PDB file of C-alpha atoms and ligand atoms in Angstrom:
ATOM      1  CA  UNK A   1     -49.046 -47.067 -25.473  1.00 93.00           C
ATOM      2  CA  UNK A   2     -45.293 -47.617 -25.633  1.00 97.00           C
ATOM      3  CA  UNK A   3     -44.403 -50.986 -27.106  1.00 98.00           C
ATOM      4  CA  UNK A   4     -41.653 -53.430 -26.186  1.00 98.00           C
ATOM      5  CA  UNK A   5     -40.998 -57.059 -27.072  1.00 98.00           C
ATOM      6  CA  UNK A   6     -38.627 -59.973 -26.702  1.00 98.00           C
ATOM      7  CA  UNK A   7     -37.014 -61.467 -29.821  1.00 98.00           C
ATOM      8  CA  UNK A   8     -35.949 -65.101 -29.838  1.00 98.00           C
ATOM      9  CA  UNK A   9     -36.274 -68.375 -31.725  1.00 98.00           C
ATOM     10  CA  UNK A  10     -37.978 -70.275 -30.195  1.00 98.00           C
ATOM     11  CA  UNK A  11     -39.833 -67.723 -28.090  1.00 98.00           C
ATOM     12  CA  UNK A  12     -43.128 -69.312 -26.964  1.00 97.00           C
ATOM     13  CA  UNK A  13     -41.600 -70.347 -23.606  1.00 95.00           C
ATOM     14  CA  UNK A  14     -40.379 -66.833 -22.699  1.00 98.00           C
ATOM     15  CA  UNK A  15     -41.496 -65.564 -19.303  1.00 98.00           C
ATOM     16  CA  UNK A  16     -40.512 -61.967 -20.152  1.00 98.00           C
ATOM     17  CA  UNK A  17     -44.020 -60.766 -21.186  1.00 98.00           C
ATOM     18  CA  UNK A  18     -45.444 -61.962 -17.872  1.00 98.00           C
ATOM     19  CA  UNK A  19     -42.597 -60.359 -15.901  1.00 98.00           C
ATOM     20  CA  UNK A  20     -42.834 -56.999 -17.672  1.00 98.00           C
ATOM     21  CA  UNK A  21     -46.652 -56.951 -17.460  1.00 98.00           C
ATOM     22  CA  UNK A  22     -46.314 -57.438 -13.698  1.00 98.00           C
ATOM     23  CA  UNK A  23     -43.707 -54.646 -13.470  1.00 98.00           C
ATOM     24  CA  UNK A  24     -45.930 -52.314 -15.533  1.00 98.00           C
ATOM     25  CA  UNK A  25     -48.971 -52.982 -13.343  1.00 98.00           C
ATOM     26  CA  UNK A  26     -46.962 -52.500 -10.163  1.00 98.00           C
ATOM     27  CA  UNK A  27     -45.347 -49.213 -11.243  1.00 98.00           C
ATOM     28  CA  UNK A  28     -48.373 -47.825 -13.113  1.00 98.00           C
ATOM     29  CA  UNK A  29     -46.463 -47.627 -16.395  1.00 98.00           C
ATOM     30  CA  UNK A  30     -48.595 -47.831 -19.541  1.00 97.00           C
ATOM     31  CA  UNK A  31     -46.843 -50.219 -21.899  1.00 98.00           C
ATOM     32  CA  UNK A  32     -47.332 -53.317 -24.017  1.00 98.00           C
ATOM     33  CA  UNK A  33     -44.787 -56.131 -24.106  1.00 98.00           C
ATOM     34  CA  UNK A  34     -45.076 -59.044 -26.545  1.00 98.00           C
ATOM     35  CA  UNK A  35     -43.165 -62.085 -27.789  1.00 98.00           C
ATOM     36  CA  UNK A  36     -41.723 -61.883 -31.319  1.00 98.00           C
ATOM     37  CA  UNK A  37     -40.453 -64.961 -33.108  1.00 98.00           C
ATOM     38  CA  UNK A  38     -37.653 -63.732 -35.395  1.00 98.00           C
ATOM     39  CA  UNK A  39     -36.625 -66.007 -38.288  1.00 98.00           C
ATOM     40  CA  UNK A  40     -33.150 -67.491 -37.714  1.00 98.00           C
ATOM     41  CA  UNK A  41     -31.880 -65.514 -40.714  1.00 98.00           C
ATOM     42  CA  UNK A  42     -34.075 -62.479 -40.164  1.00 98.00           C
ATOM     43  CA  UNK A  43     -33.255 -60.940 -36.774  1.00 98.00           C
ATOM     44  CA  UNK A  44     -32.149 -57.500 -38.049  1.00 98.00           C
ATOM     45  CA  UNK A  45     -35.189 -57.223 -40.292  1.00 98.00           C
ATOM     46  CA  UNK A  46     -37.518 -58.222 -37.440  1.00 98.00           C
ATOM     47  CA  UNK A  47     -35.999 -55.507 -35.232  1.00 98.00           C
ATOM     48  CA  UNK A  48     -36.302 -52.891 -37.980  1.00 98.00           C
ATOM     49  CA  UNK A  49     -39.965 -53.684 -38.575  1.00 98.00           C
ATOM     50  CA  UNK A  50     -40.667 -53.433 -34.846  1.00 98.00           C
ATOM     51  CA  UNK A  51     -38.990 -50.012 -34.774  1.00 98.00           C
ATOM     52  CA  UNK A  52     -41.053 -48.961 -37.816  1.00 97.00           C
ATOM     53  CA  UNK A  53     -44.200 -50.017 -35.924  1.00 97.00           C
ATOM     54  CA  UNK A  54     -43.214 -47.671 -33.085  1.00 97.00           C
ATOM     55  CA  UNK A  55     -41.344 -50.080 -30.777  1.00 98.00           C
ATOM     56  CA  UNK A  56     -39.376 -48.322 -28.024  1.00 98.00           C
ATOM     57  CA  UNK A  57     -37.145 -51.168 -26.915  1.00 98.00           C
ATOM     58  CA  UNK A  58     -36.675 -54.922 -26.872  1.00 98.00           C
ATOM     59  CA  UNK A  59     -35.107 -57.822 -25.087  1.00 98.00           C
ATOM     60  CA  UNK A  60     -33.057 -60.304 -27.053  1.00 98.00           C
ATOM     61  CA  UNK A  61     -32.689 -63.962 -26.204  1.00 98.00           C
ATOM     62  CA  UNK A  62     -31.265 -67.140 -27.733  1.00 97.00           C
ATOM     63  CA  UNK A  63     -29.932 -67.285 -30.419  1.00 98.00           C
ATOM     64  CA  UNK A  64     -29.693 -63.564 -31.245  1.00 98.00           C
ATOM     65  CA  UNK A  65     -27.602 -62.032 -28.427  1.00 98.00           C
ATOM     66  CA  UNK A  66     -24.428 -61.908 -30.549  1.00 98.00           C
ATOM     67  CA  UNK A  67     -26.202 -60.627 -33.654  1.00 98.00           C
ATOM     68  CA  UNK A  68     -27.691 -57.861 -31.527  1.00 98.00           C
ATOM     69  CA  UNK A  69     -24.138 -56.642 -30.795  1.00 98.00           C
ATOM     70  CA  UNK A  70     -23.598 -56.095 -34.523  1.00 98.00           C
ATOM     71  CA  UNK A  71     -26.982 -54.496 -35.012  1.00 98.00           C
ATOM     72  CA  UNK A  72     -26.582 -51.934 -32.220  1.00 98.00           C
ATOM     73  CA  UNK A  73     -25.195 -48.552 -33.263  1.00 98.00           C
ATOM     74  CA  UNK A  74     -23.838 -47.936 -29.759  1.00 98.00           C
ATOM     75  CA  UNK A  75     -22.972 -50.377 -26.971  1.00 98.00           C
ATOM     76  CA  UNK A  76     -22.787 -49.837 -23.222  1.00 98.00           C
ATOM     77  CA  UNK A  77     -19.509 -50.752 -21.530  1.00 97.00           C
ATOM     78  CA  UNK A  78     -21.071 -53.825 -19.941  1.00 97.00           C
ATOM     79  CA  UNK A  79     -22.533 -55.031 -23.263  1.00 98.00           C
ATOM     80  CA  UNK A  80     -19.146 -54.638 -24.932  1.00 98.00           C
ATOM     81  CA  UNK A  81     -17.467 -56.523 -22.075  1.00 98.00           C
ATOM     82  CA  UNK A  82     -20.092 -59.271 -22.200  1.00 98.00           C
ATOM     83  CA  UNK A  83     -19.801 -59.527 -25.984  1.00 98.00           C
ATOM     84  CA  UNK A  84     -23.571 -59.951 -26.029  1.00 98.00           C
ATOM     85  CA  UNK A  85     -26.686 -57.780 -25.962  1.00 98.00           C
ATOM     86  CA  UNK A  86     -29.913 -58.751 -24.188  1.00 98.00           C
ATOM     87  CA  UNK A  87     -31.564 -55.315 -24.143  1.00 98.00           C
ATOM     88  CA  UNK A  88     -32.095 -52.818 -26.954  1.00 98.00           C
ATOM     89  CA  UNK A  89     -33.199 -49.222 -26.584  1.00 98.00           C
ATOM     90  CA  UNK A  90     -34.561 -47.537 -29.702  1.00 98.00           C
ATOM     91  CA  UNK A  91     -33.658 -43.885 -29.206  1.00 95.00           C
ATOM     92  CA  UNK A  92     -33.426 -40.786 -31.388  1.00 93.00           C
ATOM     93  CA  UNK A  93     -29.684 -41.490 -31.647  1.00 90.00           C
ATOM     94  CA  UNK A  94     -30.312 -44.984 -32.998  1.00 96.00           C
ATOM     95  CA  UNK A  95     -30.213 -48.513 -31.587  1.00 98.00           C
ATOM     96  CA  UNK A  96     -28.410 -48.785 -28.242  1.00 98.00           C
ATOM     97  CA  UNK A  97     -27.306 -52.263 -27.096  1.00 98.00           C
ATOM     98  CA  UNK A  98     -26.992 -53.091 -23.402  1.00 98.00           C
ATOM     99  CA  UNK A  99     -26.609 -56.240 -21.348  1.00 98.00           C
ATOM    100  CA  UNK A 100     -28.480 -56.539 -18.042  1.00 98.00           C
ATOM    101  CA  UNK A 101     -27.790 -60.242 -17.402  1.00 98.00           C
ATOM    102  CA  UNK A 102     -24.708 -59.692 -15.232  1.00 98.00           C
ATOM    103  CA  UNK A 103     -26.236 -56.829 -13.267  1.00 98.00           C
ATOM    104  CA  UNK A 104     -29.294 -59.046 -12.768  1.00 98.00           C
ATOM    105  CA  UNK A 105     -27.187 -61.885 -11.390  1.00 98.00           C
ATOM    106  CA  UNK A 106     -25.288 -59.578  -9.053  1.00 98.00           C
ATOM    107  CA  UNK A 107     -28.468 -57.857  -7.783  1.00 98.00           C
ATOM    108  CA  UNK A 108     -29.980 -61.278  -7.153  1.00 98.00           C
ATOM    109  CA  UNK A 109     -26.960 -62.280  -5.052  1.00 98.00           C
ATOM    110  CA  UNK A 110     -26.350 -59.002  -3.225  1.00 98.00           C
ATOM    111  CA  UNK A 111     -29.915 -57.710  -2.763  1.00 97.00           C
ATOM    112  CA  UNK A 112     -32.263 -60.709  -2.988  1.00 97.00           C
ATOM    113  CA  UNK A 113     -30.031 -63.288  -1.320  1.00 97.00           C
ATOM    114  CA  UNK A 114     -28.418 -60.635   0.916  1.00 98.00           C
ATOM    115  CA  UNK A 115     -24.890 -61.901   0.233  1.00 98.00           C
ATOM    116  CA  UNK A 116     -22.403 -59.065  -0.361  1.00 98.00           C
ATOM    117  CA  UNK A 117     -19.629 -59.796  -2.879  1.00 98.00           C
ATOM    118  CA  UNK A 118     -17.177 -57.207  -1.543  1.00 98.00           C
ATOM    119  CA  UNK A 119     -14.093 -58.900  -0.115  1.00 98.00           C
ATOM    120  CA  UNK A 120     -15.480 -62.368  -0.927  1.00 98.00           C
ATOM    121  CA  UNK A 121     -13.861 -65.348  -2.655  1.00 98.00           C
ATOM    122  CA  UNK A 122     -15.884 -66.026  -5.800  1.00 98.00           C
ATOM    123  CA  UNK A 123     -15.608 -69.127  -7.990  1.00 98.00           C
ATOM    124  CA  UNK A 124     -17.128 -68.890 -11.475  1.00 98.00           C
ATOM    125  CA  UNK A 125     -17.625 -72.206 -13.267  1.00 98.00           C
ATOM    126  CA  UNK A 126     -17.624 -71.931 -17.062  1.00 98.00           C
ATOM    127  CA  UNK A 127     -16.094 -69.530 -19.564  1.00 98.00           C
ATOM    128  CA  UNK A 128     -18.759 -69.325 -22.282  1.00 97.00           C
ATOM    129  CA  UNK A 129     -21.117 -66.458 -23.043  1.00 96.00           C
ATOM    130  CA  UNK A 130     -23.035 -66.765 -19.775  1.00 97.00           C
ATOM    131  CA  UNK A 131     -19.830 -66.550 -17.711  1.00 98.00           C
ATOM    132  CA  UNK A 132     -18.354 -63.706 -19.738  1.00 97.00           C
ATOM    133  CA  UNK A 133     -21.479 -61.627 -19.191  1.00 96.00           C
ATOM    134  CA  UNK A 134     -21.180 -61.630 -15.407  1.00 98.00           C
ATOM    135  CA  UNK A 135     -17.458 -60.955 -14.898  1.00 98.00           C
ATOM    136  CA  UNK A 136     -17.560 -57.146 -15.060  1.00 98.00           C
ATOM    137  CA  UNK A 137     -20.602 -56.726 -12.768  1.00 98.00           C
ATOM    138  CA  UNK A 138     -18.954 -59.078 -10.231  1.00 98.00           C
ATOM    139  CA  UNK A 139     -15.660 -57.157 -10.386  1.00 98.00           C
ATOM    140  CA  UNK A 140     -17.529 -53.898  -9.763  1.00 97.00           C
ATOM    141  CA  UNK A 141     -18.373 -55.258  -6.304  1.00 97.00           C
ATOM    142  CA  UNK A 142     -14.666 -55.714  -5.511  1.00 97.00           C
ATOM    143  CA  UNK A 143     -14.428 -59.375  -4.516  1.00 98.00           C
ATOM    144  CA  UNK A 144     -11.158 -60.500  -2.844  1.00 98.00           C
ATOM    145  CA  UNK A 145     -10.687 -62.889  -5.749  1.00 98.00           C
ATOM    146  CA  UNK A 146     -12.538 -64.276  -8.733  1.00 98.00           C
ATOM    147  CA  UNK A 147     -11.388 -67.652 -10.004  1.00 98.00           C
ATOM    148  CA  UNK A 148     -12.748 -68.788 -13.373  1.00 98.00           C
ATOM    149  CA  UNK A 149     -12.612 -72.562 -13.855  1.00 98.00           C
ATOM    150  CA  UNK A 150     -13.417 -74.197 -17.169  1.00 98.00           C
ATOM    151  CA  UNK A 151     -13.003 -77.559 -18.910  1.00 98.00           C
ATOM    152  CA  UNK A 152     -11.272 -75.755 -21.754  1.00 98.00           C
ATOM    153  CA  UNK A 153      -8.808 -73.737 -19.685  1.00 98.00           C
ATOM    154  CA  UNK A 154      -7.737 -71.542 -22.629  1.00 98.00           C
ATOM    155  CA  UNK A 155     -11.209 -69.955 -22.664  1.00 98.00           C
ATOM    156  CA  UNK A 156     -10.924 -69.055 -18.971  1.00 98.00           C
ATOM    157  CA  UNK A 157      -7.428 -67.630 -19.591  1.00 98.00           C
ATOM    158  CA  UNK A 158      -8.821 -65.497 -22.424  1.00 98.00           C
ATOM    159  CA  UNK A 159     -11.420 -64.056 -20.030  1.00 98.00           C
ATOM    160  CA  UNK A 160      -8.734 -63.238 -17.471  1.00 98.00           C
ATOM    161  CA  UNK A 161      -6.778 -61.406 -20.173  1.00 97.00           C
ATOM    162  CA  UNK A 162      -9.868 -59.525 -21.329  1.00 97.00           C
ATOM    163  CA  UNK A 163     -10.806 -58.361 -17.838  1.00 97.00           C
ATOM    164  CA  UNK A 164      -7.314 -57.561 -16.542  1.00 95.00           C
ATOM    165  CA  UNK A 165      -7.658 -53.970 -17.716  1.00 92.00           C
ATOM    166  CA  UNK A 166     -11.251 -53.682 -16.474  1.00 94.00           C
ATOM    167  CA  UNK A 167     -10.547 -54.023 -12.744  1.00 91.00           C
ATOM    168  CA  UNK A 168      -9.529 -57.665 -12.874  1.00 93.00           C
ATOM    169  CA  UNK A 169      -5.750 -57.249 -12.501  1.00 95.00           C
ATOM    170  CA  UNK A 170      -4.614 -59.263  -9.476  1.00 95.00           C
ATOM    171  CA  UNK A 171      -8.213 -60.317  -8.758  1.00 98.00           C
ATOM    172  CA  UNK A 172      -9.217 -62.640 -11.608  1.00 98.00           C
ATOM    173  CA  UNK A 173      -7.407 -65.886 -12.372  1.00 98.00           C
ATOM    174  CA  UNK A 174      -8.119 -68.978 -14.455  1.00 98.00           C
ATOM    175  CA  UNK A 175      -7.657 -72.675 -13.799  1.00 97.00           C
ATOM    176  CA  UNK A 176      -8.750 -76.195 -14.659  1.00 98.00           C
ATOM    177  CA  UNK A 177     -11.340 -77.865 -12.420  1.00 98.00           C
ATOM    178  CA  UNK A 178      -8.718 -80.214 -11.002  1.00 98.00           C
ATOM    179  CA  UNK A 179      -6.491 -77.286 -10.004  1.00 98.00           C
ATOM    180  CA  UNK A 180      -9.030 -75.236  -8.020  1.00 98.00           C
ATOM    181  CA  UNK A 181      -7.494 -74.453  -4.639  1.00 97.00           C
ATOM    182  CA  UNK A 182      -9.058 -73.318  -1.372  1.00 97.00           C
ATOM    183  CA  UNK A 183     -12.589 -72.537  -0.283  1.00 98.00           C
ATOM    184  CA  UNK A 184     -15.070 -70.044  -1.711  1.00 98.00           C
ATOM    185  CA  UNK A 185     -17.883 -67.890  -0.336  1.00 98.00           C
ATOM    186  CA  UNK A 186     -19.854 -67.728  -3.589  1.00 98.00           C
ATOM    187  CA  UNK A 187     -19.795 -70.429  -6.282  1.00 98.00           C
ATOM    188  CA  UNK A 188     -21.624 -69.678  -9.530  1.00 98.00           C
ATOM    189  CA  UNK A 189     -22.391 -72.328 -12.131  1.00 98.00           C
ATOM    190  CA  UNK A 190     -22.378 -70.563 -15.509  1.00 98.00           C
ATOM    191  CA  UNK A 191     -21.768 -73.760 -17.491  1.00 98.00           C
ATOM    192  CA  UNK A 192     -24.337 -75.510 -19.642  1.00 97.00           C
ATOM    193  CA  UNK A 193     -23.727 -78.743 -17.671  1.00 97.00           C
ATOM    194  CA  UNK A 194     -27.092 -78.620 -15.852  1.00 96.00           C
ATOM    195  CA  UNK A 195     -28.876 -78.869 -19.215  1.00 94.00           C
ATOM    196  CA  UNK A 196     -27.542 -82.413 -19.521  1.00 96.00           C
ATOM    197  CA  UNK A 197     -27.911 -83.140 -15.779  1.00 96.00           C
ATOM    198  CA  UNK A 198     -24.151 -83.056 -15.255  1.00 98.00           C
ATOM    199  CA  UNK A 199     -22.144 -81.452 -12.456  1.00 98.00           C
ATOM    200  CA  UNK A 200     -18.940 -79.570 -13.338  1.00 98.00           C
ATOM    201  CA  UNK A 201     -16.147 -81.631 -11.745  1.00 98.00           C
ATOM    202  CA  UNK A 202     -15.449 -79.430  -8.698  1.00 98.00           C
ATOM    203  CA  UNK A 203     -14.148 -80.850  -5.441  1.00 98.00           C
ATOM    204  CA  UNK A 204     -16.605 -80.657  -2.499  1.00 98.00           C
ATOM    205  CA  UNK A 205     -13.826 -78.849  -0.614  1.00 97.00           C
ATOM    206  CA  UNK A 206     -14.596 -75.595  -2.522  1.00 98.00           C
ATOM    207  CA  UNK A 207     -17.774 -75.127  -0.459  1.00 98.00           C
ATOM    208  CA  UNK A 208     -17.329 -73.285   2.871  1.00 95.00           C
ATOM    209  CA  UNK A 209     -20.086 -73.855   5.440  1.00 92.00           C
ATOM    210  CA  UNK A 210     -22.915 -71.426   4.627  1.00 93.00           C
ATOM    211  CA  UNK A 211     -21.453 -70.395   1.269  1.00 98.00           C
ATOM    212  CA  UNK A 212     -23.817 -69.480  -1.552  1.00 98.00           C
ATOM    213  CA  UNK A 213     -24.070 -71.796  -4.559  1.00 98.00           C
ATOM    214  CA  UNK A 214     -25.955 -70.355  -7.530  1.00 98.00           C
ATOM    215  CA  UNK A 215     -26.871 -72.124 -10.752  1.00 98.00           C
ATOM    216  CA  UNK A 216     -27.876 -69.880 -13.653  1.00 98.00           C
ATOM    217  CA  UNK A 217     -30.302 -72.618 -14.777  1.00 97.00           C
ATOM    218  CA  UNK A 218     -33.679 -73.039 -13.091  1.00 97.00           C
ATOM    219  CA  UNK A 219     -36.522 -75.499 -13.030  1.00 96.00           C
ATOM    220  CA  UNK A 220     -39.145 -77.095 -10.803  1.00 96.00           C
ATOM    221  CA  UNK A 221     -36.403 -79.073  -9.037  1.00 96.00           C
ATOM    222  CA  UNK A 222     -32.874 -78.124  -7.941  1.00 97.00           C
ATOM    223  CA  UNK A 223     -30.265 -78.830 -10.615  1.00 98.00           C
ATOM    224  CA  UNK A 224     -27.781 -81.636  -9.990  1.00 98.00           C
ATOM    225  CA  UNK A 225     -25.153 -78.965  -9.251  1.00 98.00           C
ATOM    226  CA  UNK A 226     -27.368 -77.420  -6.549  1.00 98.00           C
ATOM    227  CA  UNK A 227     -28.096 -80.861  -5.094  1.00 98.00           C
ATOM    228  CA  UNK A 228     -24.349 -81.512  -4.924  1.00 98.00           C
ATOM    229  CA  UNK A 229     -23.661 -78.092  -3.349  1.00 98.00           C
ATOM    230  CA  UNK A 230     -26.499 -78.595  -0.847  1.00 98.00           C
ATOM    231  CA  UNK A 231     -24.988 -81.887   0.280  1.00 97.00           C
ATOM    232  CA  UNK A 232     -21.851 -79.928   1.182  1.00 97.00           C
ATOM    233  CA  UNK A 233     -23.449 -77.192   3.269  1.00 96.00           C
ATOM    234  CA  UNK A 234     -24.111 -74.473   0.693  1.00 98.00           C
ATOM    235  CA  UNK A 235     -27.197 -72.253   0.663  1.00 98.00           C
ATOM    236  CA  UNK A 236     -28.795 -72.605  -2.755  1.00 98.00           C
ATOM    237  CA  UNK A 237     -30.133 -70.274  -5.416  1.00 98.00           C
ATOM    238  CA  UNK A 238     -31.186 -71.063  -8.972  1.00 98.00           C
ATOM    239  CA  UNK A 239     -31.324 -68.757 -11.997  1.00 98.00           C
ATOM    240  CA  UNK A 240     -34.958 -67.646 -11.681  1.00 98.00           C
ATOM    241  CA  UNK A 241     -33.966 -64.649  -9.557  1.00 98.00           C
ATOM    242  CA  UNK A 242     -31.385 -63.635 -12.159  1.00 98.00           C
ATOM    243  CA  UNK A 243     -34.066 -63.868 -14.869  1.00 98.00           C
ATOM    244  CA  UNK A 244     -36.406 -61.543 -12.980  1.00 98.00           C
ATOM    245  CA  UNK A 245     -33.617 -59.108 -12.013  1.00 98.00           C
ATOM    246  CA  UNK A 246     -32.246 -58.791 -15.548  1.00 98.00           C
ATOM    247  CA  UNK A 247     -35.791 -57.886 -16.594  1.00 98.00           C
ATOM    248  CA  UNK A 248     -35.994 -55.312 -13.789  1.00 98.00           C
ATOM    249  CA  UNK A 249     -32.729 -53.740 -15.012  1.00 98.00           C
ATOM    250  CA  UNK A 250     -34.123 -53.530 -18.563  1.00 98.00           C
ATOM    251  CA  UNK A 251     -37.389 -52.034 -17.268  1.00 98.00           C
ATOM    252  CA  UNK A 252     -35.393 -49.412 -15.345  1.00 98.00           C
ATOM    253  CA  UNK A 253     -33.429 -48.603 -18.484  1.00 98.00           C
ATOM    254  CA  UNK A 254     -36.544 -48.126 -20.603  1.00 98.00           C
ATOM    255  CA  UNK A 255     -38.862 -46.500 -18.070  1.00 98.00           C
ATOM    256  CA  UNK A 256     -36.569 -44.872 -15.491  1.00 98.00           C
ATOM    257  CA  UNK A 257     -38.369 -46.761 -12.705  1.00 98.00           C
ATOM    258  CA  UNK A 258     -36.949 -49.676 -10.692  1.00 97.00           C
ATOM    259  CA  UNK A 259     -39.677 -52.287 -10.082  1.00 98.00           C
ATOM    260  CA  UNK A 260     -39.788 -54.474  -6.958  1.00 98.00           C
ATOM    261  CA  UNK A 261     -39.099 -58.094  -7.855  1.00 98.00           C
ATOM    262  CA  UNK A 262     -39.910 -60.385  -4.915  1.00 97.00           C
ATOM    263  CA  UNK A 263     -43.651 -60.862  -5.626  1.00 97.00           C
ATOM    264  CA  UNK A 264     -42.980 -61.526  -9.304  1.00 98.00           C
ATOM    265  CA  UNK A 265     -40.298 -64.047  -8.389  1.00 98.00           C
ATOM    266  CA  UNK A 266     -42.628 -65.877  -5.980  1.00 97.00           C
ATOM    267  CA  UNK A 267     -45.412 -66.034  -8.567  1.00 97.00           C
ATOM    268  CA  UNK A 268     -43.100 -67.421 -11.248  1.00 98.00           C
ATOM    269  CA  UNK A 269     -41.660 -69.940  -8.790  1.00 97.00           C
ATOM    270  CA  UNK A 270     -45.129 -71.203  -7.921  1.00 97.00           C
ATOM    271  CA  UNK A 271     -45.796 -71.925 -11.609  1.00 96.00           C
ATOM    272  CA  UNK A 272     -42.596 -73.886 -12.328  1.00 95.00           C
TER     273      UNK A 272
HETATM  274  P1  LIG B   1     -23.359 -70.179 -22.806  1.00 63.75           P
HETATM  275  O1  LIG B   1     -23.635 -69.036 -23.726  1.00 63.75           O
HETATM  276  O2  LIG B   1     -24.574 -70.814 -22.194  1.00 63.75           O
HETATM  277  O3  LIG B   1     -22.326 -69.844 -21.780  1.00 63.75           O
HETATM  278  P2  LIG B   1     -21.373 -71.599 -24.328  1.00 63.75           P
HETATM  279  O4  LIG B   1     -20.735 -70.329 -24.744  1.00 63.75           O
HETATM  280  O5  LIG B   1     -21.535 -72.706 -25.317  1.00 63.75           O
HETATM  281  O6  LIG B   1     -22.828 -71.352 -23.753  1.00 63.75           O
HETATM  282  O7  LIG B   1     -20.566 -72.149 -23.045  1.00 63.75           O
HETATM  283  C1  LIG B   1     -20.922 -73.332 -22.395  1.00 63.75           C
HETATM  284  C2  LIG B   1     -20.080 -73.438 -21.130  1.00 63.75           C
HETATM  285  O8  LIG B   1     -20.489 -74.607 -20.399  1.00 63.75           O
HETATM  286  C3  LIG B   1     -18.600 -73.620 -21.400  1.00 63.75           C
HETATM  287  O9  LIG B   1     -17.871 -73.056 -20.326  1.00 63.75           O
HETATM  288  C4  LIG B   1     -18.471 -75.141 -21.403  1.00 63.75           C
HETATM  289  O10 LIG B   1     -17.163 -75.596 -21.145  1.00 63.75           O
HETATM  290  P3  LIG B   1     -16.093 -75.690 -22.369  1.00 63.75           P
HETATM  291  O11 LIG B   1     -15.760 -74.277 -22.731  1.00 63.75           O
HETATM  292  O12 LIG B   1     -14.942 -76.416 -21.809  1.00 63.75           O
HETATM  293  O13 LIG B   1     -16.819 -76.428 -23.466  1.00 63.75           O
HETATM  294  C5  LIG B   1     -19.374 -75.478 -20.264  1.00 63.75           C
HETATM  295  N1  LIG B   1     -19.891 -76.845 -20.232  1.00 63.75           N
HETATM  296  C6  LIG B   1     -20.833 -77.387 -21.042  1.00 63.75           C
HETATM  297  N2  LIG B   1     -21.092 -78.661 -20.663  1.00 63.75           N
HETATM  298  C7  LIG B   1     -20.321 -78.909 -19.576  1.00 63.75           C
HETATM  299  C8  LIG B   1     -20.138 -80.049 -18.718  1.00 63.75           C
HETATM  300  N3  LIG B   1     -20.830 -81.166 -18.905  1.00 63.75           N
HETATM  301  N4  LIG B   1     -19.252 -79.952 -17.706  1.00 63.75           N
HETATM  302  C9  LIG B   1     -18.540 -78.824 -17.509  1.00 63.75           C
HETATM  303  N5  LIG B   1     -18.675 -77.720 -18.279  1.00 63.75           N
HETATM  304  C10 LIG B   1     -19.540 -77.761 -19.307  1.00 63.75           C
END
């Protein structure tokens, strides 16, 4: 049986084995998928031993997504743009690094939530790794504009500069929270603020009636950002759909089959 795993530290909480087992059962693919705790100073070695044991591919989670960039012998365009790798393919040509997080987010918005991004006004909150990973996949859907707001404005400006040559020219701009102007159709919280139950300081006027507010975090209850957005008329989506979709993108990459995600998402939701 072909073997896959997810590397992280800690890793016990990872839902990836459950998600990939469900995909495998649904598509009739024979594979094993396990959790692997890599030592903080031993990621590369852990990957090499998995390859030696016959591993075909792996997911990579916190804190190894940047190290995986260095380990990969080839990177996809989206992994290079994201500056992070969450999916490895072990091929005859060596270790290929990809990043399916952004494609997962976009598929969750466009397909699962049924909200097209083409021609839309998109507001991205945050300019860290999570934000950087979704810029290119969003731009590929040709939004009317993509505004990146961050506490540290220089980091948002750096993203605008990076993506100018990748379809972002005239579309992407950066600003401070206090300087956000106008209304948006899609507002994405890619900050770590929800982890400390904080809301990025956006004005309620950014929410148009019926807009989509998405928080990349998820839990049994809506994050404080989603509660705030809901009070101002937004439809709400947390990061669980993105988690399942990024896994589906990885599964497609490894197996050449696109699994359906809605049942898996409902089952995970029921267990939160
Ligand atoms: P990640 O990989 O999760 O994106 P990161 O690279 O450390 O993590 O980035 C964290 C992001 O959350 C940054 O955009 C950070 O803003 P700064 O760059 O100004 O630090 C943002 N962030 C964290 N806590 C926040 C808060 N309480 N309010 C607003 N933004 C916050």
